[in-house]
PDB file of C-alpha atoms in Angstrom:
ATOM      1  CA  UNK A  21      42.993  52.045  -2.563  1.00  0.00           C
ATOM      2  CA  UNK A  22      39.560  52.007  -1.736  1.00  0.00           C
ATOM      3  CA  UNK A  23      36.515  49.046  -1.662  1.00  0.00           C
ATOM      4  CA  UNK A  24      33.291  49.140  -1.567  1.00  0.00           C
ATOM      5  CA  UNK A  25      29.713  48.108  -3.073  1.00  0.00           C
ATOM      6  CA  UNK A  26      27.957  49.741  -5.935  1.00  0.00           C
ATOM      7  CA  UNK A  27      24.497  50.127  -6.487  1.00  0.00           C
ATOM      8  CA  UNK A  28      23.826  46.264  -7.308  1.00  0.00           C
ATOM      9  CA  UNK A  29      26.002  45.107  -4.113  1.00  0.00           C
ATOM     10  CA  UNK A  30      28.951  44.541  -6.493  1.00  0.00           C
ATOM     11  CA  UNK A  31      32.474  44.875  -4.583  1.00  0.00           C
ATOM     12  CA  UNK A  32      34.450  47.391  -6.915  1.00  0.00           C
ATOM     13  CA  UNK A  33      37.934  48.728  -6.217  1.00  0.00           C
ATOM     14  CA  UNK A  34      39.361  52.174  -6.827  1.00  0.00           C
ATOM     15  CA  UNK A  35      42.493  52.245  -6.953  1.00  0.00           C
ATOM     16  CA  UNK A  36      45.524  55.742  -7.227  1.00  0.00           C
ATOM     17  CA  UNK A  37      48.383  54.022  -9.567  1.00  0.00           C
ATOM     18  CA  UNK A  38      51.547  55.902 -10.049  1.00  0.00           C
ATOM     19  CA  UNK A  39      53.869  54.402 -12.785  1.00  0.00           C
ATOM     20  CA  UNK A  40      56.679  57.317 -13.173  1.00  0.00           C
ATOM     21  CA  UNK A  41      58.143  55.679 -16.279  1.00  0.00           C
ATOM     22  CA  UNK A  42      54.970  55.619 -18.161  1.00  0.00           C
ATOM     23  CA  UNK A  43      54.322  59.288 -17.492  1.00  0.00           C
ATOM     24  CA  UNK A  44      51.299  57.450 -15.246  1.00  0.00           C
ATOM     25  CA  UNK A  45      51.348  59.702 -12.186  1.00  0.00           C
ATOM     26  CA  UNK A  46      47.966  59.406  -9.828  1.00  0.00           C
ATOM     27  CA  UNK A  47      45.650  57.967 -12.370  1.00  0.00           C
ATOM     28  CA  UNK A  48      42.713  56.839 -10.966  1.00  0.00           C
ATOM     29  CA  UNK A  49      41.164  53.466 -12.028  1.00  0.00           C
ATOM     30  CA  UNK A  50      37.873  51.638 -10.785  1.00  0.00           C
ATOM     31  CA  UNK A  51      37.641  47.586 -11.776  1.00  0.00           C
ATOM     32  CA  UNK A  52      34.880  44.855 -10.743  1.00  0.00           C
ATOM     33  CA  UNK A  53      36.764  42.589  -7.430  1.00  0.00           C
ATOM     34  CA  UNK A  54      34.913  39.738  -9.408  1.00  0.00           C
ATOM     35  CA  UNK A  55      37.661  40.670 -12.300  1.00  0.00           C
ATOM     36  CA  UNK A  56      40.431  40.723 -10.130  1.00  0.00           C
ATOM     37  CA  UNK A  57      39.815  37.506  -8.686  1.00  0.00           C
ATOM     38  CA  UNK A  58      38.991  36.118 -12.372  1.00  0.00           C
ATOM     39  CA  UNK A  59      42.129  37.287 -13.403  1.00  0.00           C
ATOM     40  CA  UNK A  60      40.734  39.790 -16.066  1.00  0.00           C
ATOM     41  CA  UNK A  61      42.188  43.059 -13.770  1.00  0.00           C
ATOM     42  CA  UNK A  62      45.269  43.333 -16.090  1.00  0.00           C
ATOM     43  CA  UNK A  63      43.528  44.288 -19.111  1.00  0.00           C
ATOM     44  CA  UNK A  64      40.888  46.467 -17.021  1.00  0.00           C
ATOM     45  CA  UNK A  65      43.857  48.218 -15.735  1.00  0.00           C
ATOM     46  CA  UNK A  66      46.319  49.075 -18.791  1.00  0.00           C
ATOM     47  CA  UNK A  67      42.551  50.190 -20.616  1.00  0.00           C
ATOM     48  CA  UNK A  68      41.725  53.127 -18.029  1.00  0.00           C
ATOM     49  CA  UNK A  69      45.458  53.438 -17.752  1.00  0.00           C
ATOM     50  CA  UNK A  70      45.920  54.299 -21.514  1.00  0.00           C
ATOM     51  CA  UNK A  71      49.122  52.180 -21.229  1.00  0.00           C
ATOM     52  CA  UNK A  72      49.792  48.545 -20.825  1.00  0.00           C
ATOM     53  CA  UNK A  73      51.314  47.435 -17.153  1.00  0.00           C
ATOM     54  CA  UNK A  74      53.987  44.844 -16.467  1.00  0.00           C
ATOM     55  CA  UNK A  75      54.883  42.860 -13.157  1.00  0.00           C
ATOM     56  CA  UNK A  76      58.856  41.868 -13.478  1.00  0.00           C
ATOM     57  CA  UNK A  77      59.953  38.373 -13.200  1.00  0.00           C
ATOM     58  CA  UNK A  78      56.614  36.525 -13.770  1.00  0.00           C
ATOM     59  CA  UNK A  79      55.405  34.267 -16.271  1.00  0.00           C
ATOM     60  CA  UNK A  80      51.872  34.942 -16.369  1.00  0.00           C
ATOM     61  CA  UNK A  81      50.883  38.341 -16.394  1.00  0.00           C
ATOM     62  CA  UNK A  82      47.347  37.885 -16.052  1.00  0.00           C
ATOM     63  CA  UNK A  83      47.351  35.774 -13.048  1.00  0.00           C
ATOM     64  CA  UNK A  84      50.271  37.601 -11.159  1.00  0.00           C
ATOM     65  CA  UNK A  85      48.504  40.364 -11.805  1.00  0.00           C
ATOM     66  CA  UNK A  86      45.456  39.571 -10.270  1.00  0.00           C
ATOM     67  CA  UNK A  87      47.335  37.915  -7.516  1.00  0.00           C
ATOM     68  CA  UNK A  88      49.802  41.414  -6.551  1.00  0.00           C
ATOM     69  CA  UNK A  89      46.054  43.112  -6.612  1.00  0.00           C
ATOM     70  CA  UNK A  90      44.881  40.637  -4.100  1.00  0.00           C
ATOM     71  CA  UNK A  91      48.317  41.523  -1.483  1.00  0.00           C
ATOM     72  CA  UNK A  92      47.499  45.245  -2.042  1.00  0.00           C
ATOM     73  CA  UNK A  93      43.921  44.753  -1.308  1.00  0.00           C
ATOM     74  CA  UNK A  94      44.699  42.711   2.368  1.00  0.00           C
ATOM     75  CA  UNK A  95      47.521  45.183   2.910  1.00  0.00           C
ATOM     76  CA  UNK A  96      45.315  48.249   2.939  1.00  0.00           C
ATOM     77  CA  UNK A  97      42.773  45.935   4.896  1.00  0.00           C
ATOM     78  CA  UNK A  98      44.995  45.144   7.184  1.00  0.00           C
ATOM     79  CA  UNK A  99      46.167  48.679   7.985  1.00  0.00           C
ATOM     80  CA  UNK A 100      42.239  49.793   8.320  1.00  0.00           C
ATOM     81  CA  UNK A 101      41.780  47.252  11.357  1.00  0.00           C
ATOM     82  CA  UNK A 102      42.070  49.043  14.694  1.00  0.00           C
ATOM     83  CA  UNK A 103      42.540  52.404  12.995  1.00  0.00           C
ATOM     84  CA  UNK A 104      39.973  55.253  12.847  1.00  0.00           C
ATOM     85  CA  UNK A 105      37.780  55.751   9.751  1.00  0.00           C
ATOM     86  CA  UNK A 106      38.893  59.040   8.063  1.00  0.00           C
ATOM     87  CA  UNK A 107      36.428  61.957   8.914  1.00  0.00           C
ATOM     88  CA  UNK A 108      36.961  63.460   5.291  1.00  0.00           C
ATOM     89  CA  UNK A 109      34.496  62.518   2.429  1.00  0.00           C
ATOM     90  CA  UNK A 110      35.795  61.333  -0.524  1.00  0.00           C
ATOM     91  CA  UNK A 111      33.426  62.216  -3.951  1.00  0.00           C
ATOM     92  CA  UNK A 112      33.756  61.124  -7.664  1.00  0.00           C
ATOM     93  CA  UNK A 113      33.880  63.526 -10.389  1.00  0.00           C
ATOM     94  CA  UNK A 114      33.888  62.576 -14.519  1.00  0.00           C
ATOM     95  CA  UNK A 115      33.623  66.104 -15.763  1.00  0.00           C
ATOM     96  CA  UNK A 116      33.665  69.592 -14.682  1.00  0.00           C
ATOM     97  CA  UNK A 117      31.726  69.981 -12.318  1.00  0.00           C
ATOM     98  CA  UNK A 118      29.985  72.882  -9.223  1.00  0.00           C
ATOM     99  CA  UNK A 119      30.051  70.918  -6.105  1.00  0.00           C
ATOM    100  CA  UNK A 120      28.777  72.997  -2.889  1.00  0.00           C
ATOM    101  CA  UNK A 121      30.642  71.544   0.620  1.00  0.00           C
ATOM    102  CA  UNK A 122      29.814  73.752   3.861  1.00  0.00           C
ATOM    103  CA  UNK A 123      29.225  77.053   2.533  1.00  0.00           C
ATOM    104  CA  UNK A 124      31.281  77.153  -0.114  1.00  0.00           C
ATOM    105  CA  UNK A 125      31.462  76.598  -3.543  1.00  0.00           C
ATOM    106  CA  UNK A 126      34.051  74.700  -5.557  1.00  0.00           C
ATOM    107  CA  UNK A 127      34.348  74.083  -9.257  1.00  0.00           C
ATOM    108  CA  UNK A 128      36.096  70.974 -10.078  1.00  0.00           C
ATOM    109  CA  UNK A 129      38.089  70.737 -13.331  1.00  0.00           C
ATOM    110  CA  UNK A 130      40.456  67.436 -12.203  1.00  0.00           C
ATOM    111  CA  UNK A 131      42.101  66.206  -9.224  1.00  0.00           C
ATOM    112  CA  UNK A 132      44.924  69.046  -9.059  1.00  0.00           C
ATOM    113  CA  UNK A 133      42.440  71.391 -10.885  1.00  0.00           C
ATOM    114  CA  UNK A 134      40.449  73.263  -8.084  1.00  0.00           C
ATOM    115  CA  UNK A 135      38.625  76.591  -7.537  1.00  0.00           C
ATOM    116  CA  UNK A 136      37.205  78.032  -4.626  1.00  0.00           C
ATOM    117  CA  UNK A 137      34.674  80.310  -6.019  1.00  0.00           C
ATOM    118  CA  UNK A 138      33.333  83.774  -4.754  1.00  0.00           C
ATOM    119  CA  UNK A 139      36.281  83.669  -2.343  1.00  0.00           C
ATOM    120  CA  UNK A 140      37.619  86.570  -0.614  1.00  0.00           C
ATOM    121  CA  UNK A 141      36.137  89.540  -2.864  1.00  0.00           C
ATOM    122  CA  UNK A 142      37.456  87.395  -6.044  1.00  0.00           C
ATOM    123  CA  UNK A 143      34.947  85.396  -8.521  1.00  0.00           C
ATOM    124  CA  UNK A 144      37.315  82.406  -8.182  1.00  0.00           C
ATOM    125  CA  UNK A 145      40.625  81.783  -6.454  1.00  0.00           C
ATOM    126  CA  UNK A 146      42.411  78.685  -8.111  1.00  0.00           C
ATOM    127  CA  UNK A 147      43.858  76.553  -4.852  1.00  0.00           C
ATOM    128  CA  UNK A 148      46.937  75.199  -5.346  1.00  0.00           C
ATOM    129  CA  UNK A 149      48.074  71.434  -4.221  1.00  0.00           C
ATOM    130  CA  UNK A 150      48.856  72.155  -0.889  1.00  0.00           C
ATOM    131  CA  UNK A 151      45.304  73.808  -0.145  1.00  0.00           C
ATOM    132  CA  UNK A 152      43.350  71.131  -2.259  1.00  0.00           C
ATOM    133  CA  UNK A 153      45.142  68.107  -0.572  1.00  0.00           C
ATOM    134  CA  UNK A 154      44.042  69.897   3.007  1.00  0.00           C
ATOM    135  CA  UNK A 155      40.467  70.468   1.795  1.00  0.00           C
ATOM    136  CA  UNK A 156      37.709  68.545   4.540  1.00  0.00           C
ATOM    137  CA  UNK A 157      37.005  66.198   1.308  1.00  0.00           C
ATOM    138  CA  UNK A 158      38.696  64.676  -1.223  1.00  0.00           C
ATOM    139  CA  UNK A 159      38.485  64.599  -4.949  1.00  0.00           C
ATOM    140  CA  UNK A 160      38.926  61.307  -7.458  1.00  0.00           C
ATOM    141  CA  UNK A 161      38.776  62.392 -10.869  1.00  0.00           C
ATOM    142  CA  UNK A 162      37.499  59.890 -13.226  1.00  0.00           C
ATOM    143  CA  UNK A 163      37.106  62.193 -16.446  1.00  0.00           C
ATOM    144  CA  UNK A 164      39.312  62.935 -19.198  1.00  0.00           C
ATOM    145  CA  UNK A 165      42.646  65.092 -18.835  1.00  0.00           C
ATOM    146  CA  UNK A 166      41.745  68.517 -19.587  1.00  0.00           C
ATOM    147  CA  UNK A 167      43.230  70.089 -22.783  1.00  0.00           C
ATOM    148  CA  UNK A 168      41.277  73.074 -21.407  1.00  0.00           C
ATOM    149  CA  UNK A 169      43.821  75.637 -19.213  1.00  0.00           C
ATOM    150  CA  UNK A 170      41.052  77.112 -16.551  1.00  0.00           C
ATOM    151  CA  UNK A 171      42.310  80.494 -15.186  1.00  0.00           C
ATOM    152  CA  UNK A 172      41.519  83.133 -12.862  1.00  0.00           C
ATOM    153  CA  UNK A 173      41.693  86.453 -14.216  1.00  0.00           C
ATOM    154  CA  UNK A 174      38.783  88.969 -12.782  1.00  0.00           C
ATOM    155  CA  UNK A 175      39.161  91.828 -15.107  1.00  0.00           C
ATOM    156  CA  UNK A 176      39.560  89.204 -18.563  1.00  0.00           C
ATOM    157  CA  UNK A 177      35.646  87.606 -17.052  1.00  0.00           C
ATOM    158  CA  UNK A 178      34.214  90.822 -16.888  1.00  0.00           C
ATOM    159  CA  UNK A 179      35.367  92.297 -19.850  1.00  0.00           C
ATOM    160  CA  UNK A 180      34.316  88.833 -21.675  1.00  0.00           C
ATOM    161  CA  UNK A 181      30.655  89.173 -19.824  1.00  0.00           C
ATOM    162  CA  UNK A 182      30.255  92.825 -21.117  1.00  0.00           C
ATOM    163  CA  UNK A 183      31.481  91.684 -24.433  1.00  0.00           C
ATOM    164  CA  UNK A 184      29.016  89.326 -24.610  1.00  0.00           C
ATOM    165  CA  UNK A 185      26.180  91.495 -23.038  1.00  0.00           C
ATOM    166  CA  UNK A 186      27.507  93.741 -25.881  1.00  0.00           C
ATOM    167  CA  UNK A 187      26.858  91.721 -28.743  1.00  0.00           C
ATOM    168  CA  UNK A 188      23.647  91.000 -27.939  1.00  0.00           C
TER     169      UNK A 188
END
């Protein structure tokens, strides 16, 4: 969970939501405060979700939604006070994406989908969730699932460059 402003000084909330019996596992979603507190965060949600959320035991969806939004919000406040800022930095990707941090470079195909590129006499070493959860920033995807299966295979990229260099 995560608040801050936008460009126009608008609180918005990102939230992680894990929902193992919708096949909903660390989905990133991003909705207004103003529509949480309006009681529109429901609908915002199950939209970005692709699948509709319930709370048990309420009558109201809407409004106990908006209201179990509002605990998790002062609950992850209240841990923040008196603890330490995190040192990592935290960027937003919607597609694939280059992204230079230090002096590397990192191509970004989702969340669990990293690559270290030009890495230890290798085009592109693909990091696996141990070594992207330990990277110095950290990723939220916003883009689509990937149907695309990004690979490293050395000899398969140059053969397909001098294919291509071929055919021209």
């Amino acid at each position: 969970l995560e608040v801050s402003s936008d460009i126009k000084g608008e609180l918005i909330v990102k939230m992680s939501w894990n929902v193992p019996r919708r096949t909903i596992v660390n989905r990133q979603v991003r909705i207004k405060y103003s529509d949480i507190s309006q009681n529109r965060s429901r609908d915002l949600v199950s939209n970005q979700l692709g699948s509709a959320v319930f709370l048990e035991g309420v009558t109201s969806q809407a409004r106990a939604f908006s209201q179990f939004l509002e605990q998790e919000i002062e609950a992850f406040e209240d841990q923040k006070v008196g603890g330490e800022e995190p040192d990592s930095k935290t960027f937003e990707f919607s597609e694939v994406s280059v992204h230079k941090f230090g002096d590397k470079y990192y191509l970004i195909c989702g969340e669990m989908s990293v690559f270290v590129l030009n890495e230890e006499n290798s085009y592109a070493k693909k990091l696996s969730a141990e070594e992207i959860n330990s990277l110095d920033f950290s990723i939220v995807w916003f883009g689509p699932e990937s149907k695309i299966q990004y690979e490293v295979n050395d000899e398969k990229a140059v053969s397909s460059v001098l294919q291509i260099i071929n055919n021209v």
